[in-house]
PDB file of C-alpha atoms and ligand atoms in Angstrom:
ATOM      1  CA  MET Q1412      97.539 120.868  90.829  1.00 62.00           C
ATOM      2  CA  THR Q1413      96.641 123.270  93.577  1.00 75.00           C
ATOM      3  CA  ARG Q1414      95.307 121.878  96.820  1.00 77.00           C
ATOM      4  CA  PHE Q1415      91.900 123.348  95.999  1.00 76.00           C
ATOM      5  CA  LEU Q1416      91.675 121.654  92.575  1.00 75.00           C
ATOM      6  CA  LYS Q1417      92.843 118.429  94.122  1.00 74.00           C
ATOM      7  CA  GLY Q1418      90.037 118.728  96.663  1.00 72.00           C
ATOM      8  CA  VAL Q1419      87.473 119.368  93.923  1.00 73.00           C
ATOM      9  CA  ALA Q1420      88.729 116.372  91.926  1.00 75.00           C
ATOM     10  CA  LEU Q1421      88.527 114.138  94.995  1.00 72.00           C
ATOM     11  CA  GLY Q1422      85.022 115.353  95.748  1.00 70.00           C
ATOM     12  CA  MET Q1423      83.887 114.624  92.199  1.00 66.00           C
ATOM     13  CA  ALA Q1424      85.478 111.190  92.298  1.00 68.00           C
ATOM     14  CA  ALA Q1425      83.654 110.504  95.555  1.00 67.00           C
ATOM     15  CA  ALA Q1426      80.324 111.599  94.039  1.00 64.00           C
ATOM     16  CA  LEU Q1427      80.859 109.175  91.150  1.00 59.00           C
ATOM     17  CA  PHE Q1428      81.633 106.361  93.569  1.00 60.00           C
ATOM     18  CA  LEU Q1429      78.453 107.055  95.493  1.00 57.00           C
ATOM     19  CA  LEU Q1430      76.401 106.861  92.302  1.00 54.00           C
ATOM     20  CA  ASN Q1431      77.941 103.566  91.249  1.00 51.00           C
ATOM     21  CA  PRO Q1432      75.287 100.902  91.901  1.00 46.00           C
ATOM     22  CA  LYS Q1433      77.630  97.896  91.687  1.00 48.00           C
ATOM     23  CA  THR Q1434      78.897  97.921  95.239  1.00 51.00           C
ATOM     24  CA  TYR Q1435      78.708  95.622  98.206  1.00 52.00           C
ATOM     25  CA  SER Q1436      76.906  96.313 101.440  1.00 55.00           C
ATOM     26  CA  ARG Q1437      78.223  94.933 104.703  1.00 57.00           C
ATOM     27  CA  ASP Q1438      74.936  93.062 105.235  1.00 53.00           C
ATOM     28  CA  GLU Q1439      75.481  91.109 102.043  1.00 63.00           C
ATOM     29  CA  LYS Q1440      77.219  87.755 102.256  1.00 77.00           C
ATOM     30  CA  VAL Q1441      80.713  87.572 100.837  1.00 90.00           C
ATOM     31  CA  PRO Q1442      80.830  84.577  98.426  1.00 92.00           C
ATOM     32  CA  LYS Q1443      82.091  81.603 100.438  1.00 91.00           C
ATOM     33  CA  ASP Q1444      84.963  80.759  98.090  1.00 94.00           C
ATOM     34  CA  VAL Q1445      86.236  84.325  98.474  1.00 95.00           C
ATOM     35  CA  ALA Q1446      85.654  84.539 102.250  1.00 94.00           C
ATOM     36  CA  THR Q1447      87.671  81.352 102.880  1.00 95.00           C
ATOM     37  CA  LYS Q1448      90.386  81.949 100.281  1.00 97.00           C
ATOM     38  CA  LYS Q1449      93.993  82.158 101.424  1.00 97.00           C
ATOM     39  CA  ASN Q1450      95.819  85.266 100.257  1.00 98.00           C
ATOM     40  CA  PRO Q1451      97.397  84.047  96.976  1.00 98.00           C
ATOM     41  CA  VAL Q1452     100.033  86.799  97.052  1.00 98.00           C
ATOM     42  CA  ALA Q1453     103.071  86.302  99.287  1.00 98.00           C
ATOM     43  CA  SER Q1454     103.845  89.312 101.440  1.00 97.00           C
ATOM     44  CA  SER Q1455     107.179  91.038 100.833  1.00 98.00           C
ATOM     45  CA  ASP Q1456     108.678  94.475 101.326  1.00 98.00           C
ATOM     46  CA  ALA Q1457     108.028  95.219  97.645  1.00 98.00           C
ATOM     47  CA  VAL Q1458     104.354  94.170  97.855  1.00 98.00           C
ATOM     48  CA  LEU Q1459     103.861  96.276 100.994  1.00 98.00           C
ATOM     49  CA  ALA Q1460     105.640  99.297  99.521  1.00 98.00           C
ATOM     50  CA  LYS Q1461     103.473  99.189  96.403  1.00 98.00           C
ATOM     51  CA  ALA Q1462     100.317  98.803  98.496  1.00 98.00           C
ATOM     52  CA  LYS Q1463     101.372 101.715 100.686  1.00 98.00           C
ATOM     53  CA  THR Q1464     101.659 104.005  97.668  1.00 98.00           C
ATOM     54  CA  ALA Q1465      98.232 102.828  96.481  1.00 98.00           C
ATOM     55  CA  TYR Q1466      96.870 103.474  99.988  1.00 98.00           C
ATOM     56  CA  GLU Q1467      98.282 106.986 100.121  1.00 98.00           C
ATOM     57  CA  GLU Q1468      96.742 107.870  96.772  1.00 98.00           C
ATOM     58  CA  ASN Q1469      93.375 106.098  97.103  1.00 98.00           C
ATOM     59  CA  CYS Q1470      92.516 105.371 100.726  1.00 98.00           C
ATOM     60  CA  LEU Q1471      94.243 107.874 102.997  1.00 98.00           C
ATOM     61  CA  MET Q1472      91.775 110.644 102.057  1.00 97.00           C
ATOM     62  CA  CYS Q1473      89.104 108.763 104.036  1.00 97.00           C
ATOM     63  CA  HIS Q1474      90.924 106.289 106.250  1.00 98.00           C
ATOM     64  CA  GLY Q1475      93.700 108.655 107.362  1.00 98.00           C
ATOM     65  CA  GLU Q1476      97.448 108.238 107.513  1.00 98.00           C
ATOM     66  CA  THR Q1477      97.462 105.439 110.103  1.00 98.00           C
ATOM     67  CA  GLY Q1478      93.947 104.108 109.399  1.00 98.00           C
ATOM     68  CA  LYS Q1479      92.127 105.818 112.247  1.00 97.00           C
ATOM     69  CA  GLY Q1480      89.343 106.970 109.941  1.00 96.00           C
ATOM     70  CA  ASP Q1481      90.391 110.616 110.134  1.00 96.00           C
ATOM     71  CA  GLY Q1482      91.322 111.401 106.523  1.00 97.00           C
ATOM     72  CA  PRO Q1483      90.454 114.839 105.069  1.00 96.00           C
ATOM     73  CA  MET Q1484      87.308 113.468 103.362  1.00 94.00           C
ATOM     74  CA  ALA Q1485      86.055 111.401 106.299  1.00 94.00           C
ATOM     75  CA  SER Q1486      83.582 114.002 107.532  1.00 91.00           C
ATOM     76  CA  MET Q1487      81.834 114.118 104.121  1.00 90.00           C
ATOM     77  CA  LEU Q1488      80.857 110.444 104.286  1.00 90.00           C
ATOM     78  CA  LYS Q1489      77.582 108.926 105.417  1.00 86.00           C
ATOM     79  CA  GLU Q1490      79.494 106.718 107.808  1.00 88.00           C
ATOM     80  CA  LYS Q1491      82.811 107.458 109.471  1.00 89.00           C
ATOM     81  CA  PRO Q1492      85.377 104.889 108.305  1.00 94.00           C
ATOM     82  CA  PRO Q1493      86.108 102.385 111.081  1.00 94.00           C
ATOM     83  CA  ASP Q1494      89.463 102.582 112.891  1.00 96.00           C
ATOM     84  CA  ILE Q1495      91.483 100.002 110.968  1.00 97.00           C
ATOM     85  CA  SER Q1496      94.525 100.631 113.186  1.00 97.00           C
ATOM     86  CA  ASP Q1497      92.576  98.972 116.023  1.00 97.00           C
ATOM     87  CA  PRO Q1498      93.173  95.183 115.818  1.00 97.00           C
ATOM     88  CA  LYS Q1499      89.536  94.617 116.848  1.00 95.00           C
ATOM     89  CA  THR Q1500      88.238  96.128 113.602  1.00 95.00           C
ATOM     90  CA  LEU Q1501      89.830  93.680 111.155  1.00 96.00           C
ATOM     91  CA  GLY Q1502      90.759  90.981 113.657  1.00 95.00           C
ATOM     92  CA  GLU Q1503      87.698  88.850 113.086  1.00 92.00           C
ATOM     93  CA  LEU Q1504      87.539  89.293 109.311  1.00 95.00           C
ATOM     94  CA  SER Q1505      89.220  86.852 106.943  1.00 96.00           C
ATOM     95  CA  ASP Q1506      91.642  88.039 104.268  1.00 97.00           C
ATOM     96  CA  GLY Q1507      88.961  87.250 101.673  1.00 97.00           C
ATOM     97  CA  GLU Q1508      86.414  89.447 103.442  1.00 95.00           C
ATOM     98  CA  ILE Q1509      88.879  92.340 103.482  1.00 97.00           C
ATOM     99  CA  PHE Q1510      89.666  91.643  99.814  1.00 97.00           C
ATOM    100  CA  TRP Q1511      85.920  91.741  99.074  1.00 95.00           C
ATOM    101  CA  ILE Q1512      85.258  95.116 100.627  1.00 94.00           C
ATOM    102  CA  ILE Q1513      88.260  96.594  98.802  1.00 97.00           C
ATOM    103  CA  THR Q1514      86.919  95.032  95.587  1.00 96.00           C
ATOM    104  CA  LYS Q1515      83.244  95.967  95.935  1.00 94.00           C
ATOM    105  CA  GLY Q1516      83.260  98.882  98.389  1.00 93.00           C
ATOM    106  CA  ASP Q1517      80.227  99.660 100.518  1.00 88.00           C
ATOM    107  CA  LYS Q1518      77.864 102.020  98.793  1.00 83.00           C
ATOM    108  CA  ALA Q1519      75.647 102.716 101.790  1.00 84.00           C
ATOM    109  CA  ALA Q1520      78.620 103.789 103.901  1.00 87.00           C
ATOM    110  CA  GLY Q1521      80.508 105.634 101.148  1.00 89.00           C
ATOM    111  CA  MET Q1522      83.412 103.231 100.521  1.00 91.00           C
ATOM    112  CA  PRO Q1523      84.148 103.092  96.768  1.00 93.00           C
ATOM    113  CA  PRO Q1524      84.830  99.833  94.877  1.00 95.00           C
ATOM    114  CA  PHE Q1525      88.347  99.204  93.548  1.00 97.00           C
ATOM    115  CA  GLU Q1526      87.538  96.277  91.272  1.00 96.00           C
ATOM    116  CA  THR Q1527      88.525  98.070  88.079  1.00 96.00           C
ATOM    117  CA  LYS Q1528      91.140 100.403  89.540  1.00 97.00           C
ATOM    118  CA  PHE Q1529      93.428  97.671  90.930  1.00 98.00           C
ATOM    119  CA  SER Q1530      94.290  94.185  89.665  1.00 98.00           C
ATOM    120  CA  GLU Q1531      93.436  91.219  91.889  1.00 98.00           C
ATOM    121  CA  GLU Q1532      97.097  90.963  92.812  1.00 98.00           C
ATOM    122  CA  GLU Q1533      97.191  94.600  93.882  1.00 98.00           C
ATOM    123  CA  ARG Q1534      94.033  94.136  95.979  1.00 98.00           C
ATOM    124  CA  TRP Q1535      95.539  91.103  97.764  1.00 98.00           C
ATOM    125  CA  GLY Q1536      98.645  93.251  98.321  1.00 98.00           C
ATOM    126  CA  LEU Q1537      96.402  95.864  99.961  1.00 98.00           C
ATOM    127  CA  VAL Q1538      95.044  93.086 102.213  1.00 98.00           C
ATOM    128  CA  HIS Q1539      98.639  92.504 103.432  1.00 98.00           C
ATOM    129  CA  LEU Q1540      98.943  96.238 104.116  1.00 98.00           C
ATOM    130  CA  MET Q1541      95.653  96.154 106.071  1.00 98.00           C
ATOM    131  CA  ARG Q1542      97.062  93.286 108.172  1.00 98.00           C
ATOM    132  CA  SER Q1543     100.192  95.261 108.864  1.00 98.00           C
ATOM    133  CA  MET Q1544      98.368  98.538 109.656  1.00 98.00           C
ATOM    134  CA  SER Q1545      95.879  96.776 111.947  1.00 98.00           C
ATOM    135  CA  ASN Q1546      98.495  94.551 113.566  1.00 97.00           C
ATOM    136  CA  THR Q1547      96.389  91.458 112.815  1.00 97.00           C
ATOM    137  CA  LYS Q1548      97.393  88.124 111.302  1.00 97.00           C
ATOM    138  CA  PRO Q1549      96.388  86.666 107.934  1.00 97.00           C
ATOM    139  CA  SER Q1550      93.328  84.439 108.290  1.00 96.00           C
ATOM    140  CA  ASN Q1551      90.997  82.530 106.048  1.00 95.00           C
ATOM    141  CA  ASN Q1552      88.332  82.016 108.726  1.00 93.00           C
ATOM    142  CA  PRO Q1553      85.397  84.295 107.885  1.00 91.00           C
ATOM    143  CA  ALA Q1554      83.695  86.282 110.648  1.00 84.00           C
ATOM    144  CA  LYS Q1555      80.590  84.658 112.130  1.00 71.00           C
ATOM    145  CA  ARG Q1556      77.615  86.827 111.239  1.00 62.00           C
TER     146      ARG Q1556
HETATM  147  C1  LIG V1220      85.472 107.762 100.055  1.00 55.67           C
HETATM  148  C2  LIG V1220      86.015 107.241 101.306  1.00 55.67           C
HETATM  149  C3  LIG V1220      86.763 105.937 101.307  1.00 55.67           C
HETATM  150  C4  LIG V1220      87.820 105.565 100.498  1.00 55.67           C
HETATM  151  C5  LIG V1220      88.465 106.373  99.388  1.00 55.67           C
HETATM  152  C6  LIG V1220      88.206 104.243 100.931  1.00 55.67           C
HETATM  153  N1  LIG V1220      87.412 103.820 101.958  1.00 55.67           N
HETATM  154 FE1  LIG V1220      87.558 102.035 102.941  1.00 55.67          FE
HETATM  155  N2  LIG V1220      85.870 102.494 103.987  1.00 55.67           N
HETATM  156  C7  LIG V1220      85.178 103.676 103.946  1.00 55.67           C
HETATM  157  C8  LIG V1220      84.018 103.581 104.808  1.00 55.67           C
HETATM  158  C9  LIG V1220      82.979 104.690 105.023  1.00 55.67           C
HETATM  159  C10 LIG V1220      84.036 102.293 105.370  1.00 55.67           C
HETATM  160  C11 LIG V1220      82.999 101.684 106.331  1.00 55.67           C
HETATM  161  C12 LIG V1220      82.121 100.777 105.555  1.00 55.67           C
HETATM  162  C13 LIG V1220      82.090  99.389 106.039  1.00 55.67           C
HETATM  163  O1  LIG V1220      82.898  98.997 106.909  1.00 55.67           O
HETATM  164  O2  LIG V1220      81.234  98.643 105.540  1.00 55.67           O
HETATM  165  C14 LIG V1220      85.217 101.636 104.839  1.00 55.67           C
HETATM  166  C15 LIG V1220      85.609 100.345 105.163  1.00 55.67           C
HETATM  167  C16 LIG V1220      86.815  99.770 104.813  1.00 55.67           C
HETATM  168  C17 LIG V1220      87.286  98.493 105.296  1.00 55.67           C
HETATM  169  C18 LIG V1220      86.501  97.529 106.151  1.00 55.67           C
HETATM  170  C19 LIG V1220      86.468  97.782 107.607  1.00 55.67           C
HETATM  171  C20 LIG V1220      85.420  96.892 108.283  1.00 55.67           C
HETATM  172  O3  LIG V1220      85.574  96.694 109.460  1.00 55.67           O
HETATM  173  O4  LIG V1220      84.445  96.459 107.644  1.00 55.67           O
HETATM  174  C21 LIG V1220      88.519  98.286 104.735  1.00 55.67           C
HETATM  175  C22 LIG V1220      89.431  97.092 104.947  1.00 55.67           C
HETATM  176  C23 LIG V1220      88.790  99.427 103.887  1.00 55.67           C
HETATM  177  N3  LIG V1220      87.742 100.311 103.963  1.00 55.67           N
HETATM  178  C24 LIG V1220      89.933  99.590 103.129  1.00 55.67           C
HETATM  179  C25 LIG V1220      90.098 100.565 102.168  1.00 55.67           C
HETATM  180  C26 LIG V1220      91.199 100.607 101.226  1.00 55.67           C
HETATM  181  C27 LIG V1220      92.344  99.614 101.183  1.00 55.67           C
HETATM  182  C28 LIG V1220      90.983 101.701 100.439  1.00 55.67           C
HETATM  183  C29 LIG V1220      91.809 102.166  99.260  1.00 55.67           C
HETATM  184  C30 LIG V1220      92.164 101.201  98.245  1.00 55.67           C
HETATM  185  C31 LIG V1220      89.770 102.349 100.899  1.00 55.67           C
HETATM  186  N4  LIG V1220      89.264 101.636 101.942  1.00 55.67           N
HETATM  187  C32 LIG V1220      89.252 103.533 100.375  1.00 55.67           C
HETATM  188  C33 LIG V1220      85.516 104.785 103.185  1.00 55.67           C
HETATM  189  C34 LIG V1220      86.510 104.826 102.224  1.00 55.67           C
END
């Protein structure tokens, strides 16, 4: 595919995400059993490598190569993606809360849901990648809101 067609396809995918009503908003409570759940997938080089490929194909366009929120699509969004390479951004969230936003997205901000695109195992693998990219530790203590 040419770069241009790829751009058009990404734009159309984004429009579909934004029209999808079944997403989470950051103001909504994450179900307690999810927010306090320990990551059921053990981290390994293989899990991280698989998550990295998934990130490059599905997340980098918005979040950017290192997670700074400077991907090629970032400027088209209602809200600039937060800098997930800064430990402060994910530091106070539990693994379950990170899992939840990857699962449900955030419609108001423009983050698509990945509930049907990735298996639960793959989403927990992405949580490990988020921990590694943000230089934060696994946690099952939800943020106080
Ligand atoms: C279309 C753009 C877009 C794509 C694609 C996207 N995101 Fe996001 N993401 C956002 C925006 C905008 C936010 C801010 C919304 C929020 O924090 O509630 C966000 C927030 C997040 C957060 C939470 C940060 C916080 O502090 O609340 C995580 C973690 C995250 N994204 C991970 C991912 C992963 C992993 C993928 C790929 C599987 C992905 N995102 C794909 C736009 C995107």
